[in-house]
Coordinates of C-alpha atoms in Angstrom, one line a residue:
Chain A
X253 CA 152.6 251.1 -58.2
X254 CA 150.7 252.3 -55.1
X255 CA 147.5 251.8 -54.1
X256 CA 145.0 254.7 -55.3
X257 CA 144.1 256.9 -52.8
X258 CA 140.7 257.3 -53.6
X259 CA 138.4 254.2 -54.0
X260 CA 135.0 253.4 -54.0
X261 CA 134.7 253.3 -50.4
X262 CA 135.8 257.1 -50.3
X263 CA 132.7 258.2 -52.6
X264 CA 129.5 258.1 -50.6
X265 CA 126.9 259.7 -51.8
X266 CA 126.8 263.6 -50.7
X267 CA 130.1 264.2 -51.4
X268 CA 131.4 267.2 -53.0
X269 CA 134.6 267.7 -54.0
X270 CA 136.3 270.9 -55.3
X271 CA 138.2 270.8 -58.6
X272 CA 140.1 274.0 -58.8
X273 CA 139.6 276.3 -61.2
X274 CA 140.3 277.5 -64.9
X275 CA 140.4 280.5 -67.3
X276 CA 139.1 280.3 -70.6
X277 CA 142.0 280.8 -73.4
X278 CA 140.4 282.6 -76.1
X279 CA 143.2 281.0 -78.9
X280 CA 142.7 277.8 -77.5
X281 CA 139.0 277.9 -77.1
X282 CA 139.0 278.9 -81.2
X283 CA 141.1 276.4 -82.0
X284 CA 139.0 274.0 -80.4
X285 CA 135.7 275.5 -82.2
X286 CA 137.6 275.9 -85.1
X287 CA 138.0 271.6 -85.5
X288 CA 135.3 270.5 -83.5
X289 CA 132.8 273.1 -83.9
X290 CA 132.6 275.4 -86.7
X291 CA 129.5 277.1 -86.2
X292 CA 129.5 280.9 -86.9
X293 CA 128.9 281.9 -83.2
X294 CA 132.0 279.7 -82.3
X295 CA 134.3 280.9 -85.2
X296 CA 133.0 284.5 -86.4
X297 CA 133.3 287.4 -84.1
X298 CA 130.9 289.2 -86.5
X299 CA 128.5 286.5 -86.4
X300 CA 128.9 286.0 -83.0
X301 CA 128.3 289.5 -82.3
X302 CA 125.1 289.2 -84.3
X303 CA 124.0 286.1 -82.3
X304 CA 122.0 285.6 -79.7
X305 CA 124.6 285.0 -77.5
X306 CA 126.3 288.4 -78.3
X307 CA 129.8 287.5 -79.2
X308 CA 132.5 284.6 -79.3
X309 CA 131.7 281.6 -77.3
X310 CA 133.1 278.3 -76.3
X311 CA 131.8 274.8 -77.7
X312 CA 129.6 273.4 -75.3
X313 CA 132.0 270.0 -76.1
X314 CA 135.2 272.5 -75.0
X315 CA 133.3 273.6 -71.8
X316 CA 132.5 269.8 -71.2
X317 CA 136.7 268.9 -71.8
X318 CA 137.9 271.9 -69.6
X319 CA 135.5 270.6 -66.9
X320 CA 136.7 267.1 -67.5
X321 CA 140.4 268.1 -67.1
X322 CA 139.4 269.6 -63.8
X323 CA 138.1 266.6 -62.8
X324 CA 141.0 264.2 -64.1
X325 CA 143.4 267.1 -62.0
X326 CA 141.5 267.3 -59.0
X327 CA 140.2 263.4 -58.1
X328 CA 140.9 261.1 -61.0
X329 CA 144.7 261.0 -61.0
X330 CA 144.7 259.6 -57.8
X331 CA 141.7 257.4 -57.7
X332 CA 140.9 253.6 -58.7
X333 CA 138.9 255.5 -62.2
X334 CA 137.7 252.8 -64.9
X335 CA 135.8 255.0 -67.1
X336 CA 132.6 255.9 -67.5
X337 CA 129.7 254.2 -69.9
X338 CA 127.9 257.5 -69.9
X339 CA 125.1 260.0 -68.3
X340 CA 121.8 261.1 -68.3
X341 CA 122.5 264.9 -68.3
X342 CA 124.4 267.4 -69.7
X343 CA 123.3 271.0 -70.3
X344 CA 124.8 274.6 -70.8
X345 CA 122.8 276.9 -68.8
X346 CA 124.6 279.7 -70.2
X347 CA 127.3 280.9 -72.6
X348 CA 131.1 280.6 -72.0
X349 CA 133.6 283.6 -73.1
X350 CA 136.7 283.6 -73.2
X351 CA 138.5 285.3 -70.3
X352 CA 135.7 283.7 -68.1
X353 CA 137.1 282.1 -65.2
X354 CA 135.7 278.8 -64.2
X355 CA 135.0 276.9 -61.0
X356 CA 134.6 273.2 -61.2
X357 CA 133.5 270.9 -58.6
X358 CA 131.7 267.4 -58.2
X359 CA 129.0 265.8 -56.0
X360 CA 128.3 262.3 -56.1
X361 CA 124.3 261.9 -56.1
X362 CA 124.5 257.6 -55.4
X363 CA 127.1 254.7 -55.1
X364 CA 126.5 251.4 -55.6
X365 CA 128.6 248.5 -55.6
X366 CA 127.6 246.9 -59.6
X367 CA 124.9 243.8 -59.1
X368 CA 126.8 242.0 -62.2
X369 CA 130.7 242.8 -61.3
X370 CA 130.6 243.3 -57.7
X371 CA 134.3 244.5 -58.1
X372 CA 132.8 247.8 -59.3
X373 CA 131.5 250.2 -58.1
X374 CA 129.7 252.7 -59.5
X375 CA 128.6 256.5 -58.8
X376 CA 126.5 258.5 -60.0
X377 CA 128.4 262.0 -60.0
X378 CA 126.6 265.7 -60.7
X379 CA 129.9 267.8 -62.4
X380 CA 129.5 271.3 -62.7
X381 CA 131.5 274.9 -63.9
X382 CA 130.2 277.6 -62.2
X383 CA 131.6 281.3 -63.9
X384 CA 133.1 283.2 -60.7
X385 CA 130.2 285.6 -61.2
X386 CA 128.1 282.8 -59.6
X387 CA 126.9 281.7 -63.2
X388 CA 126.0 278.0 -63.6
X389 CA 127.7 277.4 -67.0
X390 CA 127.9 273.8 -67.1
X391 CA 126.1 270.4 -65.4
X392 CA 127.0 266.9 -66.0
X393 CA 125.3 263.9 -64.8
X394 CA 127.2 260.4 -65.4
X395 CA 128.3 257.4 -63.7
X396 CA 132.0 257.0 -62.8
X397 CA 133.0 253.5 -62.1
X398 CA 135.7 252.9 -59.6
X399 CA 137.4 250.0 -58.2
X400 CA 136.6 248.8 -54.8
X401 CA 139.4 248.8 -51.8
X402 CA 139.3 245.2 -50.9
X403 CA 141.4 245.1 -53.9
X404 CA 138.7 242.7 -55.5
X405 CA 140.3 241.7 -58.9
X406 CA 139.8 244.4 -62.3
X407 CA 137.3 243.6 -65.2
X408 CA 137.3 241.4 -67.9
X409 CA 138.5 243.2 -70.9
X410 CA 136.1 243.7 -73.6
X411 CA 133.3 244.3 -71.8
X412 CA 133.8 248.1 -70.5
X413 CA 130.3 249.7 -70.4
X414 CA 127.7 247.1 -69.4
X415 CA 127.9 247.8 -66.4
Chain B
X166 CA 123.6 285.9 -96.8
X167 CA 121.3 283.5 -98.1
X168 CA 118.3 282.5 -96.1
X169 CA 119.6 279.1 -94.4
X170 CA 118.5 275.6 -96.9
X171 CA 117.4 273.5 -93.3
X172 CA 114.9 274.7 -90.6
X173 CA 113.1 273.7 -88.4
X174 CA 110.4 272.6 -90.5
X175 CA 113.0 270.3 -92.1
X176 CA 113.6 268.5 -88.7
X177 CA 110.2 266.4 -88.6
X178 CA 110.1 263.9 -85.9
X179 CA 111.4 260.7 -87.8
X180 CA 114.1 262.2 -90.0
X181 CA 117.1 260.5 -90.0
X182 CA 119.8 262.0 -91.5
X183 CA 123.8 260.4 -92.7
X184 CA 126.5 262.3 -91.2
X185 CA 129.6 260.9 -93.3
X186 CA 132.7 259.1 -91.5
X187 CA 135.3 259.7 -89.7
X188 CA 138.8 257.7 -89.2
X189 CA 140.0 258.4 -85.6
X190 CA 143.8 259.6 -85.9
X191 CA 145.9 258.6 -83.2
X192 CA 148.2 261.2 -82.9
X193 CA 145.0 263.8 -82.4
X194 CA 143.3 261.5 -80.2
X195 CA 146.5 261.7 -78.0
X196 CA 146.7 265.3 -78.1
X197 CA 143.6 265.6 -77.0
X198 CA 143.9 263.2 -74.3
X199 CA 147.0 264.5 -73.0
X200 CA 145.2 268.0 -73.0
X201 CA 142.0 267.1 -71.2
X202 CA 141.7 263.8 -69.9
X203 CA 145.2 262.1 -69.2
X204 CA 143.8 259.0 -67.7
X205 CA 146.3 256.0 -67.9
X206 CA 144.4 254.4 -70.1
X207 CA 144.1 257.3 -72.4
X208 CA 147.6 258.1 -72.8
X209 CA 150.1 255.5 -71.5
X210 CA 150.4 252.7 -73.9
X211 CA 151.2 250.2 -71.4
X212 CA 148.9 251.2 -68.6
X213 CA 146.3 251.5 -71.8
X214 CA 147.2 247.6 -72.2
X215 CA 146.4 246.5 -69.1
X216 CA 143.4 248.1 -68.3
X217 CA 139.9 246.7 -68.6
X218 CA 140.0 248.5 -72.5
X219 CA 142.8 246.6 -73.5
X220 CA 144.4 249.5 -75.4
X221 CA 145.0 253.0 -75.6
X222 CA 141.6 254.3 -76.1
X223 CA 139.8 257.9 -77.0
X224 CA 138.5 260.0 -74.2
X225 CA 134.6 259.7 -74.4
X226 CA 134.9 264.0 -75.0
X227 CA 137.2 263.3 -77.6
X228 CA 134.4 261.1 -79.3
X229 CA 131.7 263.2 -78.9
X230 CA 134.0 266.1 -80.3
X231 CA 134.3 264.0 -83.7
X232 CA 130.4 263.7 -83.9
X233 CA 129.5 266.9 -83.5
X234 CA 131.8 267.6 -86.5
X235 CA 130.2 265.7 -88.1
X236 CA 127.3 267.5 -87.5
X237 CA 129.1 270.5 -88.2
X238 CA 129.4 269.6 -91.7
X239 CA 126.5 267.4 -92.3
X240 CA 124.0 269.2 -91.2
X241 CA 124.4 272.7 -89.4
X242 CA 126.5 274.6 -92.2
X243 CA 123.1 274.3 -93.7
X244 CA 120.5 274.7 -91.0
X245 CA 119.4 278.1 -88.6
X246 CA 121.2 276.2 -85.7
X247 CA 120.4 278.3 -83.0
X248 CA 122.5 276.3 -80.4
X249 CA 121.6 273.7 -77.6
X250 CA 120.6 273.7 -73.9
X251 CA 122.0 270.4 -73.6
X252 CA 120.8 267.1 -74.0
X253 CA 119.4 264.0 -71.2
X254 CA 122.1 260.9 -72.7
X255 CA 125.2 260.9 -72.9
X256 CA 127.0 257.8 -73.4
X257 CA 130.4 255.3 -75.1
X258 CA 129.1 251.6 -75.4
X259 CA 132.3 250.5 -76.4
X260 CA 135.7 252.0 -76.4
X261 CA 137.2 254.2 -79.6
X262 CA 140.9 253.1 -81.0
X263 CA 143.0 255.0 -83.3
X264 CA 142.5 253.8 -87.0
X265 CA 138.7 253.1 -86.0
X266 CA 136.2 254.4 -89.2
X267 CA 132.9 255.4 -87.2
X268 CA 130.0 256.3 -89.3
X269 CA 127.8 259.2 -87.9
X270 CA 124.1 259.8 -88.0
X271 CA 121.7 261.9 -86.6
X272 CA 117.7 260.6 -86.2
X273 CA 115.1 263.3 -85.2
X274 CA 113.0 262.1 -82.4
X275 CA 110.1 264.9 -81.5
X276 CA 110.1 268.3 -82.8
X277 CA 107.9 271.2 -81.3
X278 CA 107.5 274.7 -81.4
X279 CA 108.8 276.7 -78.3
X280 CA 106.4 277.7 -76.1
X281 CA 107.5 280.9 -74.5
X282 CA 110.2 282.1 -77.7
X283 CA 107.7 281.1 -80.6
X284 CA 110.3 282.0 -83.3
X285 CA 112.7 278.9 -82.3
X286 CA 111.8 275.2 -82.9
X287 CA 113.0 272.8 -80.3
X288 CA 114.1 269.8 -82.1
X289 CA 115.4 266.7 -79.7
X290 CA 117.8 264.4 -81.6
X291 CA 119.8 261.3 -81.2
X292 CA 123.2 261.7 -82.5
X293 CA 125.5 258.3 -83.3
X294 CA 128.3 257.1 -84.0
X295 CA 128.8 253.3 -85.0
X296 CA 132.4 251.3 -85.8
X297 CA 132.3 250.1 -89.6
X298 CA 132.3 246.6 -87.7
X299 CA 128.2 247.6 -86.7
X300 CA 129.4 248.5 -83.0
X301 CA 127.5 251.3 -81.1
X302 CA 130.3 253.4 -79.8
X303 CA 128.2 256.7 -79.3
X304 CA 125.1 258.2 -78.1
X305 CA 124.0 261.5 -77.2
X306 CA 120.3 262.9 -76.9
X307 CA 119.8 266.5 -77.0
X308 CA 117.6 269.7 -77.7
X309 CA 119.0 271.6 -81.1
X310 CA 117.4 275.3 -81.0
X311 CA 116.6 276.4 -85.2
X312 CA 115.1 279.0 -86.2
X313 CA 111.7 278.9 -88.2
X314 CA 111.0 279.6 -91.8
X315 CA 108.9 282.1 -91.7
X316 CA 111.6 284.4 -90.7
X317 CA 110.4 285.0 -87.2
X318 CA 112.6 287.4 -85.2
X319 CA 115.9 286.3 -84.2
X320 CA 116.3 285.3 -80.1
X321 CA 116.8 288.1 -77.7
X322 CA 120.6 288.0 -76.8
X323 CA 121.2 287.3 -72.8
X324 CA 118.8 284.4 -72.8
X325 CA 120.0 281.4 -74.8
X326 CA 119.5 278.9 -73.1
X327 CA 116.0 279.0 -71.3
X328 CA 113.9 278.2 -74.2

């Protein structure tokens, strides 16, 4: 196995980091609401319609996956990644449709190597889709911890998110 | 179509509310993996083993997906869900296996009218999810939008998500 390309090291904060883009598949975006999310607006074109959003619209926990599959596409799969304990935003500034197509792209806000497992380090990213109208559609905050280059050995097991 | 049984007024600061259970199914979880977050550790059993989870594990999206079922069913069936904005926590204490039972719950924390859009009540929750063992494996704060029960008018379309 090689080395990953991307480390800790590589993730100042400042950063930003283009994730491609993707279009929003109307069957799979109903199949999604349809097990995850059944809410009329999700599931109903008539309701939907009738909602104040106007029509059909993606889960904001689709929207959330679609970006996260950007992110595993465009940085992850060749970086040190060793999850994530979690964030301290996430918000849908506006409705997705389907058809929309989406822009996703990262920016790390801080980096840190971790106080109690100075093998890890851990950044504090800002992920967003942006609708190729210029629409901010979706914002996540969370921390991404990633192993350091010196090759500093992994983490216990067990202990995954106390950081 | 009946008037909905929850609104706003039934979300009073305090209320905690039972969500039922959920057993995680591996074959989903990987599905869903594969689809949207194909992280070693999230779909290769061996690389799964040797990472700091110790095991093939759910994809924190995949987690929060099964809660907001569960607040699909528990709750918003019921209720004048108007949607959310998003939320200010996101985050997976511990790690989510296939076969795990996770018990889901929903606890209202403050509750207020909305200031500019004073048909909708803005209702901030904590939604969780806990193993049947007592372990925390899932938080997430956010803003649920309901309508009020004095039949105020519905939102204007266009504008969901600046309440």
């Amino acid at each position: 196995m090689t080395a990953p390309e991307v480390c800790f090291e590589d993730l100042p904060a400042g950063r930003r980091i283009a994730l491609g883009s993707v279009v929003v598949d109307r069957d799979e975006m109903l199949a999604f609401n349809r097990r995850f999310d059944p809410q009329p607006f999700h599931v109903d074109e008539e309701a939907a319609r009738e909602s104040l959003f106007g029509g059909l619209c993606a889960s904001g926990w689709f929207t959330a996956s679609l970006w996260m599959r950007c992110y595993v596409d465009g940085l992850l799969t060749r970086a040190a990644s060793l999850g994530s304990p979690g964030g301290d935003e996430i918000s849908w500034p506006a409705p997705v449709f389907p058809g929309d197509r989406l822009d996703a792209a990262m920016e790390v806000l801080a980096a840190r190597v971790s106080a109690s497992r100075p093998h890890l380090g851990l950044v504090t990213l800002l992920g967003t889709l942006t609708r190729d109208d210029g629409t901010p559609v979706y914002r996540g905050r969370f921390t991404g911890m990633f192993g350091r280059r010196d090759g500093a050995p992994a983490a216990a097991p067990g202990d995954p998110a106390s950081p």
